Short mmCIF file of C-alpha atoms and ligand atoms in Angstrom, two decimals:
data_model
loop_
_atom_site.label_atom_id
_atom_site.label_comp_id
_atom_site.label_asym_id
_atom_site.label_seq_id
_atom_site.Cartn_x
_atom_site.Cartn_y
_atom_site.Cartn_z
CA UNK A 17 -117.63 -22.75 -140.03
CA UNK A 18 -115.64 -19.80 -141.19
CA UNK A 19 -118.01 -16.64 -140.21
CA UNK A 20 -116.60 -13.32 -142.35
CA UNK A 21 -118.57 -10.28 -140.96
CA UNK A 22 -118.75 -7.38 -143.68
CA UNK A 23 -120.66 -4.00 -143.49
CA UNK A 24 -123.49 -4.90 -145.95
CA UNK A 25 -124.69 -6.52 -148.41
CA UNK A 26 -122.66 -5.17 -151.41
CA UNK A 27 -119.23 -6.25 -149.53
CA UNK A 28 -120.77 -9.87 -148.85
CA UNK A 29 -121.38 -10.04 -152.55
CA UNK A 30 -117.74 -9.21 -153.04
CA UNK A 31 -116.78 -11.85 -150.63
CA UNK A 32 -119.08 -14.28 -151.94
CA UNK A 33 -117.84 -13.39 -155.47
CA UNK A 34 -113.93 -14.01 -154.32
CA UNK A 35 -115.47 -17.36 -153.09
CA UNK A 36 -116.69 -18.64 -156.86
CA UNK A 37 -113.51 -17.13 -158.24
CA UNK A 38 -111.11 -19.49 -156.01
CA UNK A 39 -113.34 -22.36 -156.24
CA UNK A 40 -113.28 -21.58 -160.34
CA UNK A 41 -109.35 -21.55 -160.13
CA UNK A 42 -109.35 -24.97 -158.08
CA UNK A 43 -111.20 -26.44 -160.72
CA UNK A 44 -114.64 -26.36 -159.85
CA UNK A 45 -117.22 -27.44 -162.40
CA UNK A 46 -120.43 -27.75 -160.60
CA UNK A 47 -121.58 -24.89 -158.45
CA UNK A 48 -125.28 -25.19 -157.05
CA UNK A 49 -127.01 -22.30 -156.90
CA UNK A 50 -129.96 -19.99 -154.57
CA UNK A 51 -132.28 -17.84 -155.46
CA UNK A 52 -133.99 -14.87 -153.34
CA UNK A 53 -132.84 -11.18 -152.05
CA UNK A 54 -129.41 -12.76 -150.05
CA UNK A 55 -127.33 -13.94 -153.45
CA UNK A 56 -127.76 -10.94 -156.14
CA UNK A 57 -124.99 -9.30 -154.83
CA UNK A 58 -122.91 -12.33 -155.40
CA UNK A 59 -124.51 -12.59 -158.64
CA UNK A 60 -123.95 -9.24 -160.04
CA UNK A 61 -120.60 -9.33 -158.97
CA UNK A 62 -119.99 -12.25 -160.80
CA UNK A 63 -121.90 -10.86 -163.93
CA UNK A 64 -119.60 -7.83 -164.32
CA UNK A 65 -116.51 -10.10 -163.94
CA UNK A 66 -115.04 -11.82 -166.88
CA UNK A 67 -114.87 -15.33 -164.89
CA UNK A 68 -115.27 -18.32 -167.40
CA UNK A 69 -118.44 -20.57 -166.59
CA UNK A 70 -119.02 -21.77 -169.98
CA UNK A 71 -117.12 -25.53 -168.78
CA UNK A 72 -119.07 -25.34 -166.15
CA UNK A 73 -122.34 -27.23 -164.83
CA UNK A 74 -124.76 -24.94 -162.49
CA UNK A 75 -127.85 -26.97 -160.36
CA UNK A 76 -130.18 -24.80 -158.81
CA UNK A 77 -131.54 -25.69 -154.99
CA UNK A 78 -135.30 -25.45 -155.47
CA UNK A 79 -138.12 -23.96 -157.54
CA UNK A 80 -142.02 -23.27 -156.76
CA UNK A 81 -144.41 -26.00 -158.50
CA UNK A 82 -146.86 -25.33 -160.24
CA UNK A 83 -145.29 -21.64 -161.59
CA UNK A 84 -144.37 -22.08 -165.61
CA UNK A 85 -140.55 -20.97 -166.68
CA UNK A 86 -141.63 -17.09 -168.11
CA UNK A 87 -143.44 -16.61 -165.24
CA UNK A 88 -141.83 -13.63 -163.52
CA UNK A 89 -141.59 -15.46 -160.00
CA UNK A 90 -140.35 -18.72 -160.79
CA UNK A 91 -136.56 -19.50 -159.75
CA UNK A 92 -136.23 -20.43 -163.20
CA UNK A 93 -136.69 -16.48 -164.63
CA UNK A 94 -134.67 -15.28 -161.95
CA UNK A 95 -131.62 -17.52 -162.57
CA UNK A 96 -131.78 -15.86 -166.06
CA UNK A 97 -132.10 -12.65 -165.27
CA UNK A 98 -129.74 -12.61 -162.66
CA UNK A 99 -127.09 -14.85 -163.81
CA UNK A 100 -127.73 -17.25 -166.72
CA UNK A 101 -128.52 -14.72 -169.39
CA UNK A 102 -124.95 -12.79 -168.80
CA UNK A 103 -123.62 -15.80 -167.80
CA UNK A 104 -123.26 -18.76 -169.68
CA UNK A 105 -122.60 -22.33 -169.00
CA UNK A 106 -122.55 -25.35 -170.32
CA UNK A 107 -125.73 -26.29 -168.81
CA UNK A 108 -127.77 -24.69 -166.33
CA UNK A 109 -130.27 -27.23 -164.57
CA UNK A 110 -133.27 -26.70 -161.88
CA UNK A 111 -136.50 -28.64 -161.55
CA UNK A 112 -138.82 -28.47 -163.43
CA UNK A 113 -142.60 -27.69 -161.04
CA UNK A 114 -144.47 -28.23 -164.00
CA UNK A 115 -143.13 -31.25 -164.74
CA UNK A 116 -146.65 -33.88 -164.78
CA UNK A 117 -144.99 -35.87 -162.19
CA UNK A 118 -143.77 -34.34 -159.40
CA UNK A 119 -142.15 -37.53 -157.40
CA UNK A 120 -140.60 -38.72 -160.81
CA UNK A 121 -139.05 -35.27 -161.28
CA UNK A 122 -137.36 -35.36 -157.58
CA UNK A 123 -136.09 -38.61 -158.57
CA UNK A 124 -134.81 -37.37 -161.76
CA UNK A 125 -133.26 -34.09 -160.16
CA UNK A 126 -131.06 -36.56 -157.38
CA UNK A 127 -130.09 -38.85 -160.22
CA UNK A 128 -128.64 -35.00 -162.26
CA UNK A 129 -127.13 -34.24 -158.48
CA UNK A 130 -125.15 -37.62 -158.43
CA UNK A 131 -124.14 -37.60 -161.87
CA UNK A 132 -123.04 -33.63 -161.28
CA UNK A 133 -121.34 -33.61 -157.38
CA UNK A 134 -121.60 -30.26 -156.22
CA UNK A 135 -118.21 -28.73 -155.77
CA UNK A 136 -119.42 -25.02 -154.33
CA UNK A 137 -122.96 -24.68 -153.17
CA UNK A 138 -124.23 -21.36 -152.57
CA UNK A 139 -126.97 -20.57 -149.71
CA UNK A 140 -129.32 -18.34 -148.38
CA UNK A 141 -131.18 -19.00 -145.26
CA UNK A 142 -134.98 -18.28 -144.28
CA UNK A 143 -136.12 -16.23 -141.55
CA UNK A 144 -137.22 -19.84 -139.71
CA UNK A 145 -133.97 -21.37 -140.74
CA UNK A 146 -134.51 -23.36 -143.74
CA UNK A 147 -132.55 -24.10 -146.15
CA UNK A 148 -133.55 -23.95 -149.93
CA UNK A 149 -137.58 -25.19 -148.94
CA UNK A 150 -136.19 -26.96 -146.28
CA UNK A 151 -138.58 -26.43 -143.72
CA UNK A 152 -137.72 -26.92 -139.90
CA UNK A 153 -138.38 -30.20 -139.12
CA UNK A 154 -137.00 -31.68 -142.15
CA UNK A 155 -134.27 -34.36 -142.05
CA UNK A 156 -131.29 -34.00 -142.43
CA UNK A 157 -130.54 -37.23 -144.51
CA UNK A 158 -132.81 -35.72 -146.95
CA UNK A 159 -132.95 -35.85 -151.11
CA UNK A 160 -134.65 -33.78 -153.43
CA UNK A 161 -138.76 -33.93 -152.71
CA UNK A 162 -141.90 -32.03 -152.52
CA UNK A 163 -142.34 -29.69 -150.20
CA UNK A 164 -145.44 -27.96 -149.07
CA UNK A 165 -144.53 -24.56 -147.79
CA UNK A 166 -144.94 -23.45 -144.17
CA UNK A 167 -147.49 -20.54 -143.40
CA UNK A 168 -144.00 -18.38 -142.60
CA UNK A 169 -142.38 -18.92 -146.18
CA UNK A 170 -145.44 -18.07 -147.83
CA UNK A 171 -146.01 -14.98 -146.05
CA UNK A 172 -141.81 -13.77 -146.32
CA UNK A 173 -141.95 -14.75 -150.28
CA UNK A 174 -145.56 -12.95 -150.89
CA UNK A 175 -143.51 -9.86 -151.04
CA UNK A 176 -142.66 -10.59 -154.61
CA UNK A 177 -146.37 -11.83 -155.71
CA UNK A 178 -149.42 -8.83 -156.70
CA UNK A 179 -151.68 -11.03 -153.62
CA UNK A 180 -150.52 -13.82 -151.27
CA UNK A 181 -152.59 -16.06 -152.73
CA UNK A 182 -150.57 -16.18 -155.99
CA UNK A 183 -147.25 -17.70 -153.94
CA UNK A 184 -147.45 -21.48 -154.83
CA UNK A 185 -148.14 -24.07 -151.99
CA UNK A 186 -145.74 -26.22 -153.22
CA UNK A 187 -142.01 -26.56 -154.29
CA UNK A 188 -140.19 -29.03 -155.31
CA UNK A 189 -136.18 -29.05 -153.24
CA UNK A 190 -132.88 -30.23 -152.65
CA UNK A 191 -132.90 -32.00 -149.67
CA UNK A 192 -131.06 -30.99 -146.32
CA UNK A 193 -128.73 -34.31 -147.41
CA UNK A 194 -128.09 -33.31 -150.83
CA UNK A 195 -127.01 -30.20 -149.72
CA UNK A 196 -124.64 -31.64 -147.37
CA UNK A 197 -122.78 -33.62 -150.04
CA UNK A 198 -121.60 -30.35 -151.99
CA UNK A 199 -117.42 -30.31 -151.34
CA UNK A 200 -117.80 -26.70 -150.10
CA UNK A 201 -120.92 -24.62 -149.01
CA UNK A 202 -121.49 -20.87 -148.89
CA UNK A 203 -124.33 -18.91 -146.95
CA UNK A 204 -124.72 -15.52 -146.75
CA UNK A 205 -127.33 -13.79 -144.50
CA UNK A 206 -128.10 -10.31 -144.63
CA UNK A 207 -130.10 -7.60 -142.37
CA UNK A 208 -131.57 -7.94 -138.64
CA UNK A 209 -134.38 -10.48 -140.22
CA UNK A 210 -131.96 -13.14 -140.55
CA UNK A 211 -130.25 -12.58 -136.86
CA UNK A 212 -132.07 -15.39 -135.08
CA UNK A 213 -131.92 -17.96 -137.83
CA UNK A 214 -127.99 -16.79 -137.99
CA UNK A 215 -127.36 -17.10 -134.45
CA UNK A 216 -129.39 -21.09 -134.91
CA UNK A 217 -127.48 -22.06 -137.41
CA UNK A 218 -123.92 -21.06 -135.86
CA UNK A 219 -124.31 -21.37 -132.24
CA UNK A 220 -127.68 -23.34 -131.49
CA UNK A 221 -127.91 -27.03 -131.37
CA UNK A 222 -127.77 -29.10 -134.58
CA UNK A 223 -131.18 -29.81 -134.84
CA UNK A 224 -134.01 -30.19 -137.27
CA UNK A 225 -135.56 -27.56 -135.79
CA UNK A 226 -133.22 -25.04 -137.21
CA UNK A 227 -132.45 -26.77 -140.58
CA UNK A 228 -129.44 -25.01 -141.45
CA UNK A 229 -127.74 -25.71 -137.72
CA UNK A 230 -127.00 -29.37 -139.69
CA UNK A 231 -124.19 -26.71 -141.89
CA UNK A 232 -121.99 -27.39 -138.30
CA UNK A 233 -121.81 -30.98 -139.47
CA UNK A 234 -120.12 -30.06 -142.42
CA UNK A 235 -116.46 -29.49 -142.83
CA UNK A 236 -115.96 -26.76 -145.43
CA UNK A 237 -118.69 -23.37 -144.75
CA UNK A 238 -118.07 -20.12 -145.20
CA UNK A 239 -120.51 -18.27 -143.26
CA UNK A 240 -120.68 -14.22 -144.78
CA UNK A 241 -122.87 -12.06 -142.63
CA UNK A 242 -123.28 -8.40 -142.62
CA UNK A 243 -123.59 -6.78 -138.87
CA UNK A 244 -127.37 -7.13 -138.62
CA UNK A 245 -127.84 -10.58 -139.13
CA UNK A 246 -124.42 -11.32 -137.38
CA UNK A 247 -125.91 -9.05 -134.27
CA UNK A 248 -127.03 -11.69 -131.69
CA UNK A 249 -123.71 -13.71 -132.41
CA UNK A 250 -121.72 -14.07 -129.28
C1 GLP B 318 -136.61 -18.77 -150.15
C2 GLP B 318 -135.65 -19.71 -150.91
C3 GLP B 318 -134.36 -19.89 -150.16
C4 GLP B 318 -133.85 -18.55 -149.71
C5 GLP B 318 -134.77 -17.95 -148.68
C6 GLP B 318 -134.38 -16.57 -148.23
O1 GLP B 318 -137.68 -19.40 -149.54
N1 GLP B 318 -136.22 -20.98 -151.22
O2 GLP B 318 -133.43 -20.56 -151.01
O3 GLP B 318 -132.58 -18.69 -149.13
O4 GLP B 318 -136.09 -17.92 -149.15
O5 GLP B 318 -134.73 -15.61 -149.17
P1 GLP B 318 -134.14 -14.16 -149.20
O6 GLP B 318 -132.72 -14.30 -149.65
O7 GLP B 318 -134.96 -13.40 -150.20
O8 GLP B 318 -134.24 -13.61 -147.83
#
């Protein structure tokens, strides 16, 4: 893991914006994408630019079931806002949660993710250490499924709902396994919340229990952190 430390938030997104532009000019075509807080700086950096995606395939990690695309929480509306709108490319995909079968849809959504190898995937990482709805305890040979949120996600993502009882149960994700195929992998982790699950994933043991300590098993991460999160880091 490469770890770059950076003074906030705005210089990660920098950083994580120099990232997509190299990957871009090796020739990536498929970048697979985050949602939450952690990437908008990434993704407003990369709005501004004038970087080409329009060649270029984009598959999101996860997105809540059960929410419908216009509604203002689902991944879906904040992939457009943030990115896709500004943004274009040749096809954006994420799956669907209102699709009438959920297991058929996870099936579908692996199929997309071996037809479209990931070349850059970009990551945040939850207070408990998941990754995308990868909840601790998860496997890490794991493909796109249904996830039923832990008590902890709920609660962290209820920040963005009117009552808590409006944050789905559900989501449909990549799986810890899927993630692990993508050529090269980017997390960023900002602000003192993050410092445990940071100091997990980078210097813990790989282990279910932190989901995102199975990134040490992969050869190409770039870790950016700003000082918080990177503050129980040896
Ligand atoms: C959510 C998402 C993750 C995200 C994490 C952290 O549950 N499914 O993909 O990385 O929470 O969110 P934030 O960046 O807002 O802290």
């Amino acid at each position: 893991m490469q770890i770059i430390k950076v003074k906030d938030s705005v210089v990660g997104g920098k950083k994580g914006f120099e990232v997509f532009k190299q990957a871009l000019a090796n020739g990536a075509k498929v970048f697979g994408l985050a949602t939450g807080s952690t990437p908008e700086t990434t993704y407003t950096e990369l709005r501004n630019s004038d970087l080409d995606f329009s060649q270029c395939v984009s598959l999101n990690l996860d997105e809540y079931v059960g929410l419908q695309p216009d509604n203002p929480q689902s991944y879906y509306r904040f992939m457009h806002e943030h990115l896709f709108d500004a943004k274009p490319f040749k096809h954006n995909y994420l799956p669907n949660g209102m699709a009438p079968d959920i297991v058929a849809e996870t099936a579908r959504y692996e199929e997309l993710l071996s037809e479209n190898p990931i070349d850059l995937q970009l990551l945040g990482i939850g207070r408990n250490g998941h990754i995308g709805f990868n909840e601790p305890g998860s496997p890490f040979d794991g493909k796109t499924h249904k996830v039923k949120l832990t008590q902890s996600t709920i609660d962290a993502n209820s920040r963005f709902f009117e009552h808590e009882e409006d944050v789905p149960r559900y989501a449909i994700s990549m799986g810890i396994g899927s993630i692990l195929s993508a050529k090269q992998i980017l997390m960023e982790a900002y602000g003192e919340k993050k410092a445990d699950a940071v100091k997990a994933m980078v210097e813990g043991p790989i282990t279910p229990d932190c989901p995102a300590s199975a990134l040490q098993k992969h050869p190409n991460v770039i870790v950016i952190v700003d000082e918080a999160a990177a503050s129980k880091l040896n």
